[in-house]
XYZ file of C-alpha atoms in Angstrom:
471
model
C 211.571 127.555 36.534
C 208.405 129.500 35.970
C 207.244 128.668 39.781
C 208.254 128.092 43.086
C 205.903 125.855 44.817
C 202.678 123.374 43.481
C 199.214 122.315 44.895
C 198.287 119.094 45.202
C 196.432 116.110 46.839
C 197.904 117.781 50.309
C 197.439 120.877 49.847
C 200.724 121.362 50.379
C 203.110 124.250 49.652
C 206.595 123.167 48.067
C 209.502 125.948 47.915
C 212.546 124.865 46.101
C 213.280 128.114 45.075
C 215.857 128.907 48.431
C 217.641 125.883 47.688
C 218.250 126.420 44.307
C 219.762 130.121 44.704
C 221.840 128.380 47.820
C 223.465 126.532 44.400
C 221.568 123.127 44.948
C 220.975 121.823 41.265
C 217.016 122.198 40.686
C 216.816 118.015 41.012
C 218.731 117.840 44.553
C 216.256 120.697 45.349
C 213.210 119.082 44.131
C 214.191 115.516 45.947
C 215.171 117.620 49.317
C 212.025 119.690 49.599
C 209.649 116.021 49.006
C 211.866 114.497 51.667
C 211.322 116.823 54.455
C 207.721 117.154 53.688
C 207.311 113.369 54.593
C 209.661 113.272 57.175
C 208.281 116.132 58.837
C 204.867 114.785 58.357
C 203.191 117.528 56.428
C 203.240 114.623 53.938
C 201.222 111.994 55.694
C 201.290 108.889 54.769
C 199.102 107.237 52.214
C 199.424 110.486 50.904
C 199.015 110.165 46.531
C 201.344 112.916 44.984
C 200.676 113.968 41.408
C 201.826 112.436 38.274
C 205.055 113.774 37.267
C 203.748 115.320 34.036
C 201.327 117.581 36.047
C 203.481 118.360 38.940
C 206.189 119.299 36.641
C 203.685 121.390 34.679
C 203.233 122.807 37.982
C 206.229 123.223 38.798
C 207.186 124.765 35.389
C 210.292 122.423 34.755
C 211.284 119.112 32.918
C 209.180 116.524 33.369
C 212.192 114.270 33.965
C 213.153 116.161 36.706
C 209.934 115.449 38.572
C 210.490 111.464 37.802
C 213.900 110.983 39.046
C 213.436 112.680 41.822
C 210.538 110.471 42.503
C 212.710 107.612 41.796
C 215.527 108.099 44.302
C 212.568 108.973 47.006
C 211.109 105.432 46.189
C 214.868 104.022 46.420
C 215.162 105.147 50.204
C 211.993 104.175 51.148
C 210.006 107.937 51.510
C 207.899 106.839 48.714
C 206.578 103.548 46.880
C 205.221 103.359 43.067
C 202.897 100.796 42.257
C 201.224 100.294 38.939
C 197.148 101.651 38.907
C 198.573 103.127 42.538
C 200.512 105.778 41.211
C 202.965 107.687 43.766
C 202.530 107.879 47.409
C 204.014 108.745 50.397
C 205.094 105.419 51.972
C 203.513 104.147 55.315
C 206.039 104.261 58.276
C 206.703 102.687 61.588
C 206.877 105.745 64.415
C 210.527 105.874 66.034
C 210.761 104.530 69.253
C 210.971 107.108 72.426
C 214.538 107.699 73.824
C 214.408 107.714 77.884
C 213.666 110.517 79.125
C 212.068 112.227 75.864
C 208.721 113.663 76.195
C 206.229 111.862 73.953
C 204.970 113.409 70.667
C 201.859 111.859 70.756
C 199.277 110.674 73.291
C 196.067 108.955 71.633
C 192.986 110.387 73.677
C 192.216 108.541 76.724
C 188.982 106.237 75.848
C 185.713 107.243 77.989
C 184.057 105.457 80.505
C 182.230 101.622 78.378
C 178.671 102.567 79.859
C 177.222 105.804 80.396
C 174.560 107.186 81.816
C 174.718 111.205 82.075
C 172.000 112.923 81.740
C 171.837 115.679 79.125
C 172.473 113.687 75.646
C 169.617 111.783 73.416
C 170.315 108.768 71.557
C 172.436 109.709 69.021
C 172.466 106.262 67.392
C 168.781 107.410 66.384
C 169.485 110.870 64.457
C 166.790 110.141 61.285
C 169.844 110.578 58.913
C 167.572 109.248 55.937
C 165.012 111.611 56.524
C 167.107 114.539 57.543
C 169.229 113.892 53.957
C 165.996 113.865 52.615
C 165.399 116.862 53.906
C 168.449 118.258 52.858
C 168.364 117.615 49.256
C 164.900 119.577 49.246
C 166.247 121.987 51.036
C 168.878 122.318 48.615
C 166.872 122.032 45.692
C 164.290 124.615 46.451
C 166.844 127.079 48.199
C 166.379 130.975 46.978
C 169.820 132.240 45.695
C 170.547 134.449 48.608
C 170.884 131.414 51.036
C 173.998 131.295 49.874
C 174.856 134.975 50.541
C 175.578 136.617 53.951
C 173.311 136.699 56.111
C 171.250 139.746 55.877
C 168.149 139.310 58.784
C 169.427 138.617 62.208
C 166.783 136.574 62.937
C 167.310 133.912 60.779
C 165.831 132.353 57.791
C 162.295 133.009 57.961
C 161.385 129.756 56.416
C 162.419 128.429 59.411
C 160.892 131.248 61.656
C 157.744 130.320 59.995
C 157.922 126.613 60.424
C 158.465 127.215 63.736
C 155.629 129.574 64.766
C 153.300 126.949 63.421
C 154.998 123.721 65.161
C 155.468 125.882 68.355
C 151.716 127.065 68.648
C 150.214 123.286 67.704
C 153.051 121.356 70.224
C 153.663 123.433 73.129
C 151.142 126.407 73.307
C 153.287 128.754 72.475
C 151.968 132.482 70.983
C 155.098 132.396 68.052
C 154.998 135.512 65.533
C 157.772 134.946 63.075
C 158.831 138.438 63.441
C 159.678 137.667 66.846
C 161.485 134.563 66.434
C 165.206 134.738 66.693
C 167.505 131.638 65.466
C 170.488 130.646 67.329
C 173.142 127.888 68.126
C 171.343 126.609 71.323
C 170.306 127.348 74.812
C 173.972 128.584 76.114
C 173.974 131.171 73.173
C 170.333 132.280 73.748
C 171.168 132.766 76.934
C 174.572 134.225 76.903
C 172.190 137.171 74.488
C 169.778 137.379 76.931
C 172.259 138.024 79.728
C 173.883 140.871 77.589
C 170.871 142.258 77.061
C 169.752 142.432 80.870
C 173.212 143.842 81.423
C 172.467 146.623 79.106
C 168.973 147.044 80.811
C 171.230 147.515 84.113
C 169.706 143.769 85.810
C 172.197 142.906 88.146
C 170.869 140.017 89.489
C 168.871 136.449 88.197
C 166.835 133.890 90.099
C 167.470 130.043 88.962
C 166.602 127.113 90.519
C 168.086 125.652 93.327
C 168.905 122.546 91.304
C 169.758 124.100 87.936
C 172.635 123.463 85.612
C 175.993 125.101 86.773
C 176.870 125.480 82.970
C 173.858 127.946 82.873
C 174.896 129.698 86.177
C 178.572 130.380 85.380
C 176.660 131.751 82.022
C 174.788 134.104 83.478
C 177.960 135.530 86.117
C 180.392 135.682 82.971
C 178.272 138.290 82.161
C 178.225 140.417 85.276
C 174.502 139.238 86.811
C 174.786 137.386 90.171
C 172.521 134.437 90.202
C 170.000 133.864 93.653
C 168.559 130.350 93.974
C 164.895 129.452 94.365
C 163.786 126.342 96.311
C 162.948 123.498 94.611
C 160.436 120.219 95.836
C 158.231 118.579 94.500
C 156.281 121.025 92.743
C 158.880 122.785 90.525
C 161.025 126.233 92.156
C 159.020 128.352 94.978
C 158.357 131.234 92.281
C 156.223 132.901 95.467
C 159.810 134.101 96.820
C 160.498 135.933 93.727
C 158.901 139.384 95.346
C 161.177 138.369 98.161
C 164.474 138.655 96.126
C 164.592 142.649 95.932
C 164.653 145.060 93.214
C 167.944 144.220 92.006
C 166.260 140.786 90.808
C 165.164 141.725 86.803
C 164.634 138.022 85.955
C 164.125 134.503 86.359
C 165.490 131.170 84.857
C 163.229 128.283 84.715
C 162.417 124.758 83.389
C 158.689 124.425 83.567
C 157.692 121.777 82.202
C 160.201 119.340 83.629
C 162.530 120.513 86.430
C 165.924 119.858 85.383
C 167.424 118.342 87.345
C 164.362 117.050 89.872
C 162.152 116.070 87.230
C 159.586 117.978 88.862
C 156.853 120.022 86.856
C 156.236 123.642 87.986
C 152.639 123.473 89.258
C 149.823 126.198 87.851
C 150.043 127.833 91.295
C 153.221 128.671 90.954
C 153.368 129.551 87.174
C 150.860 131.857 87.909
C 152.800 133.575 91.034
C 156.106 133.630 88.592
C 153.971 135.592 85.855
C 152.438 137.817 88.677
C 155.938 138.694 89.506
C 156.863 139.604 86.016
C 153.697 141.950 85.681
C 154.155 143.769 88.722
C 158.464 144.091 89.108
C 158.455 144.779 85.293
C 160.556 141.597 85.418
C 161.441 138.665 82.639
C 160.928 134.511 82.780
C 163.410 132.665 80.806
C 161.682 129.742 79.764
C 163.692 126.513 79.025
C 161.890 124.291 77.410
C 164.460 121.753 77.311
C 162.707 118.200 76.495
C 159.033 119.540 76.185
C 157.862 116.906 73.605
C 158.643 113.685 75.959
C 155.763 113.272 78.486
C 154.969 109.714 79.057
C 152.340 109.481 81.916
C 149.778 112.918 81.509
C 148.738 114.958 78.907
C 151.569 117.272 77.684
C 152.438 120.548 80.130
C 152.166 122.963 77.606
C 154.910 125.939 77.814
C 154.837 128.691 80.449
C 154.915 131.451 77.409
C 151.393 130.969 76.726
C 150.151 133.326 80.120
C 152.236 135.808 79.103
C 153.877 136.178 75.781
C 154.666 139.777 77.150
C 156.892 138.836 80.071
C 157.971 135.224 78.912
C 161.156 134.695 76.839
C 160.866 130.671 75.375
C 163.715 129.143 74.650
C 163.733 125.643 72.562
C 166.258 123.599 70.882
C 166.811 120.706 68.752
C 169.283 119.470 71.101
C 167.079 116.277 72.877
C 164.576 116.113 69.518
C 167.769 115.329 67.291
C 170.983 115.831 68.100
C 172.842 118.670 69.950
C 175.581 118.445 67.520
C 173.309 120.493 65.112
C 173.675 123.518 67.330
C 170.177 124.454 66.462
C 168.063 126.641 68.790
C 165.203 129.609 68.542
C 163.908 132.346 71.087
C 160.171 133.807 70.936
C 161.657 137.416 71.955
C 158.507 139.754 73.394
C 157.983 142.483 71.262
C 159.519 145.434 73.809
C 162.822 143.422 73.995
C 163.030 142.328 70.367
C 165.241 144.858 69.063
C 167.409 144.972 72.348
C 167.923 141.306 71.576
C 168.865 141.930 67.841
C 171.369 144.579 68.775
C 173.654 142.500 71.146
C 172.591 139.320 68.081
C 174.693 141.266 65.624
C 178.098 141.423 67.489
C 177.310 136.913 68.647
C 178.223 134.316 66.232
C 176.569 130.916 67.183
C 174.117 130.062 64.269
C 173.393 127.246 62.436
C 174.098 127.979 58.915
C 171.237 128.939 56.556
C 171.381 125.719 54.836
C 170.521 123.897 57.880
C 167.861 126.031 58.775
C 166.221 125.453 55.736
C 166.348 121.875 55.911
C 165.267 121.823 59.325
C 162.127 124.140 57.889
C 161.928 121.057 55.436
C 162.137 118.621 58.376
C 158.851 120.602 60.010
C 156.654 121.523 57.019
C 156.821 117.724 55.896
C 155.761 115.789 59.127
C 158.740 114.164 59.264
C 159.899 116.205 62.638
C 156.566 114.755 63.916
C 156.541 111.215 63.441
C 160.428 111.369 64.547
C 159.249 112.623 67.833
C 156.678 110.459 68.161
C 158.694 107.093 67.344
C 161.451 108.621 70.248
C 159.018 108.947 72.992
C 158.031 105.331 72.508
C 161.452 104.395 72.379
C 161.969 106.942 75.690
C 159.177 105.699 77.821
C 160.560 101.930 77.247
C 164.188 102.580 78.364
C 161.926 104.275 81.480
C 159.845 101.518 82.301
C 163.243 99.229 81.593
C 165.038 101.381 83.806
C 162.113 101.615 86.655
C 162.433 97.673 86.987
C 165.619 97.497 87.066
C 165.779 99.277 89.753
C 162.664 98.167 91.711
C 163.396 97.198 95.251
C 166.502 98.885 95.597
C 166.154 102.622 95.487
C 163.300 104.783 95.318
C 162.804 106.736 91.357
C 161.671 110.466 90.816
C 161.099 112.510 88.276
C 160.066 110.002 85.469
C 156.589 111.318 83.977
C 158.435 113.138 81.106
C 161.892 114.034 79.605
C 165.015 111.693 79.247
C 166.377 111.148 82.745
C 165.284 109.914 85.909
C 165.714 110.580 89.982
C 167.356 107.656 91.712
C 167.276 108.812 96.038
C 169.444 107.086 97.769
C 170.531 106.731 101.562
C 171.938 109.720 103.295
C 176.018 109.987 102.808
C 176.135 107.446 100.049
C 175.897 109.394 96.918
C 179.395 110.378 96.766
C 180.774 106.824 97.200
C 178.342 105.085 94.925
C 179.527 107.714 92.149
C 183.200 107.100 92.027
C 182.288 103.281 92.443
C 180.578 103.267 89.298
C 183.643 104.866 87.850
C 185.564 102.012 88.884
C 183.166 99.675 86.794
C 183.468 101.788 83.702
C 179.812 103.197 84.255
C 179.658 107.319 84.117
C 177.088 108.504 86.718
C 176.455 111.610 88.462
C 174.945 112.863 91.060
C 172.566 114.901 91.839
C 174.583 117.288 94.237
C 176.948 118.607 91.922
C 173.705 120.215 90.424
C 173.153 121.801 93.959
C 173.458 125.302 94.204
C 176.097 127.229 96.113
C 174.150 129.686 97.715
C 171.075 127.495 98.180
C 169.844 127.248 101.301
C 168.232 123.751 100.645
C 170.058 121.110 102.466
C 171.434 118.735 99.651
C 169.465 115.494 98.417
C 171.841 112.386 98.205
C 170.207 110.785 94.468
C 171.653 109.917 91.424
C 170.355 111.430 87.934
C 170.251 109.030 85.214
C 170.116 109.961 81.825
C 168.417 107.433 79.877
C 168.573 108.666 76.318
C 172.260 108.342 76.469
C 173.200 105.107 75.668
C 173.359 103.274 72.533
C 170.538 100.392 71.798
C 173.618 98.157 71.727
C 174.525 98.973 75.317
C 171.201 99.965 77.168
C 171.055 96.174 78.318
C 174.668 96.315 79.228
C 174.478 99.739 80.680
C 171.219 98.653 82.923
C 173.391 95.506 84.488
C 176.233 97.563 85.199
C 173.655 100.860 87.228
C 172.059 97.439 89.102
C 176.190 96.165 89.967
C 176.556 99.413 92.138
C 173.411 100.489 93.284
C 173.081 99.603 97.119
């Protein structure tokens, strides 16, 4: 025997080797070893093994070996042989539990039928034929080193580039290339940009009253305490920035569309927030979040335009396409680029280059365009569905733009309403687990509802089952 183990369909490794030196003949071995891998499991079912000539070529031993061990395997059972089939592990009932014995398995507990949690677009509607489309180009046209490590911490610059132009025509943004930087989305652009404060020796970072505790517990895994801004109806009260001390270095917002309120930070207060920056020598993190949806006005361009100095923009593909694609970008002002860089090399977190470059593809051919464009029509009628439904029974907020909506609601009801949408299979939440701790705004009892969640196939459903439990 030349070998002791083969490759296969599995991938599985096979040592008969022990058994043979323990005296086993090299056929009792052979049989033993295939047994235990499908009892165990590392066989799985279904599983096809190899013909018998080109395991036992494998192997390095008689082919007759291979073949009656196969056929005492498909004599107990382990196996079954079929003509065009060939060998394969057979299919097998599970053993029943003994009392008392833990179980080896649990299948994962199904979610809630209807859902309506803000945060997620329509997934059903990912373009896959144009994004494959995309790919393939992508492919095609790729330069060798694509394929290589990755040598420029930014990220592919045919993406960079792409970028810079969409981001300047779309959202007023002043985009260099050079000062683009790639990542995996807004958690890992922010989790850099927290390191990098840390290292400028900020120890502390306004947010929004009503801001995402994902992004707070972000920002205080890295050593910065977070102070909360009031927010009404005109975005966060940026004129109590100067108010916050010196230990305050920077500021978290969401411009364009308050997340969670739905508000949109007025030009009063943009101004007062880049005012702040100038004078403190501090820095506006800019979450642009779901900047391309506006439904009622013209578009509120981004907050980076009055000062690309002071203003770090943060976008993602995450409400555009999919989040699953993991696919964000910074504009990074020039003083802070290579601060950014440094703490970039020691992060993992981005897309692959392949992806980039079909994203790049995605840009440059339109298609990124006219897949926005068909969304927000399909956006602002799940609103205007949603609005109706609703009509009469609680007051809505927050609906000019983005993919969720406000729903107020009596005082002391929020937290009852909640868990009885649970109990009809509808996932809601509300609006005070978005509160913040330290916040000295008294919390508002509403519900936000994300309406880019659900499928086409249950929006109707999903809309009957909000209308079931609303007061």
């Amino acid at each position: 025997m030349t070998g002791s183990w083969a490759t296969f369909g599995a991938d599985l490794h096979l040592d008969v080797s022990a058994a043979v030196r323990g005296g086993r003949g090299l056929r009792a071995a052979l049989t033993e070893a295939l047994r235990e891998a499908a009892r165990s499991g590392r066989l799985a079912p279904g599983t096809r093994l190899p013909s018998s000539r080109s395991f036992a070529a494998d192997l390095g031993i008689a082919r007759n070996t291979v073949a009656e061990a196969y056929g005492e395997l498909v004599a107990e059972g382990w196996l079954t042989a079929r003509q065009g089939s060939g060998t394969r592990v057979a299919e097998r009932a599970r053993p029943r539990r003994a009392p008392g014995a833990a179980p080896v398995h649990r299948p994962a507990r199904r979610g809630p039928a209807y859902s309506l949690v803000p945060g997620s677009p329509d997934l059903g509607s990912f373009p896959r034929t144009a994004w494959l489309a995309a790919a393939r180009r992508a492919v095609t046209d790729a330069p060798n080193d694509a394929f290589g490590y990755t040598t420029d911490l930014r990220g592919r610059v045919e993406l960079r580039e792409a970028l810079a132009g969409y981001l300047a025509r779309a959202r007023g943004v002043y985009a260099d290339p050079d000062r683009i930087v790639l990542c995996g989305g807004f958690a890992h652009g922010l989790t850099l940009l927290a390191r990098t404060l840390r290292a400028r020796r900020v120890r502390e970072v306004a947010v929004e009253g009503y801001s995402l505790d994902i992004h707070r517990g972000l920002l205080t895994g890295e050593g910065l305490r977070t102070r909360p801004l009031w927010v009404d109806g005109d975005g966060a009260r940026t004129t109590a920035l100067p108010g916050l001390g010196l230990r305050t270095g920077a500021v978290l917002l969401t411009p364009a569309h308050q997340f969670p309120t739905g508000a949109a930070l007025t030009p009063e207060r943009r101004a007062a927030a880049v005012d702040w920056a100038r004078t403190a020598g501090g820095l506006i993190i800019e979450d642009d979040y779901d900047g391309e949806f506006r439904y009622d006005r013209q578009t509120v361009g981004a907050l980076q335009g009055l000062d690309p100095d002071r203003v770090v923009y943060i976008g993602t593909a995450s409400k555009s396409l999919a989040p699953g694609l993991r696919m964000g970008w910074m504009v990074v002002p020039p003083d802070l680029l290579e601060e950014v860089l440094a703490v970039r090399a020691w992060a993992v977190g981005t897309s692959s280059a392949l992806d980039q470059l079909t994203l790049a593809q995605f840009l440059t051919s339109g298609a990124y365009d006219r897949h926005v464009r068909g969304m927000r029509l399909r956006y602002r009628r799940r609103r205007d569905e949603l609005v109706a439904a609703v009509a009469g029974k609680v007051p809505v907020s927050g609906i000019a733009a983005g993919l969720h909506a406000v729903l107020d609601l009596p005082p002391g009801t929020e937290r009852a309403l909640v868990r009885a949408a649970a109990w009809q299979d509808l996932a809601l939440e509300g609006l005070v687990r978005y509160h913040h701790p330290d916040s000295a705004m008294p919390p508002r009892e509403a519900l936000v509802v994300g309406y880019g969640t659900p499928s086409d196939s249950a929006w109707t459903p999903t809309l009957e089952a909000l209308r079931a439990v609303l007061p």
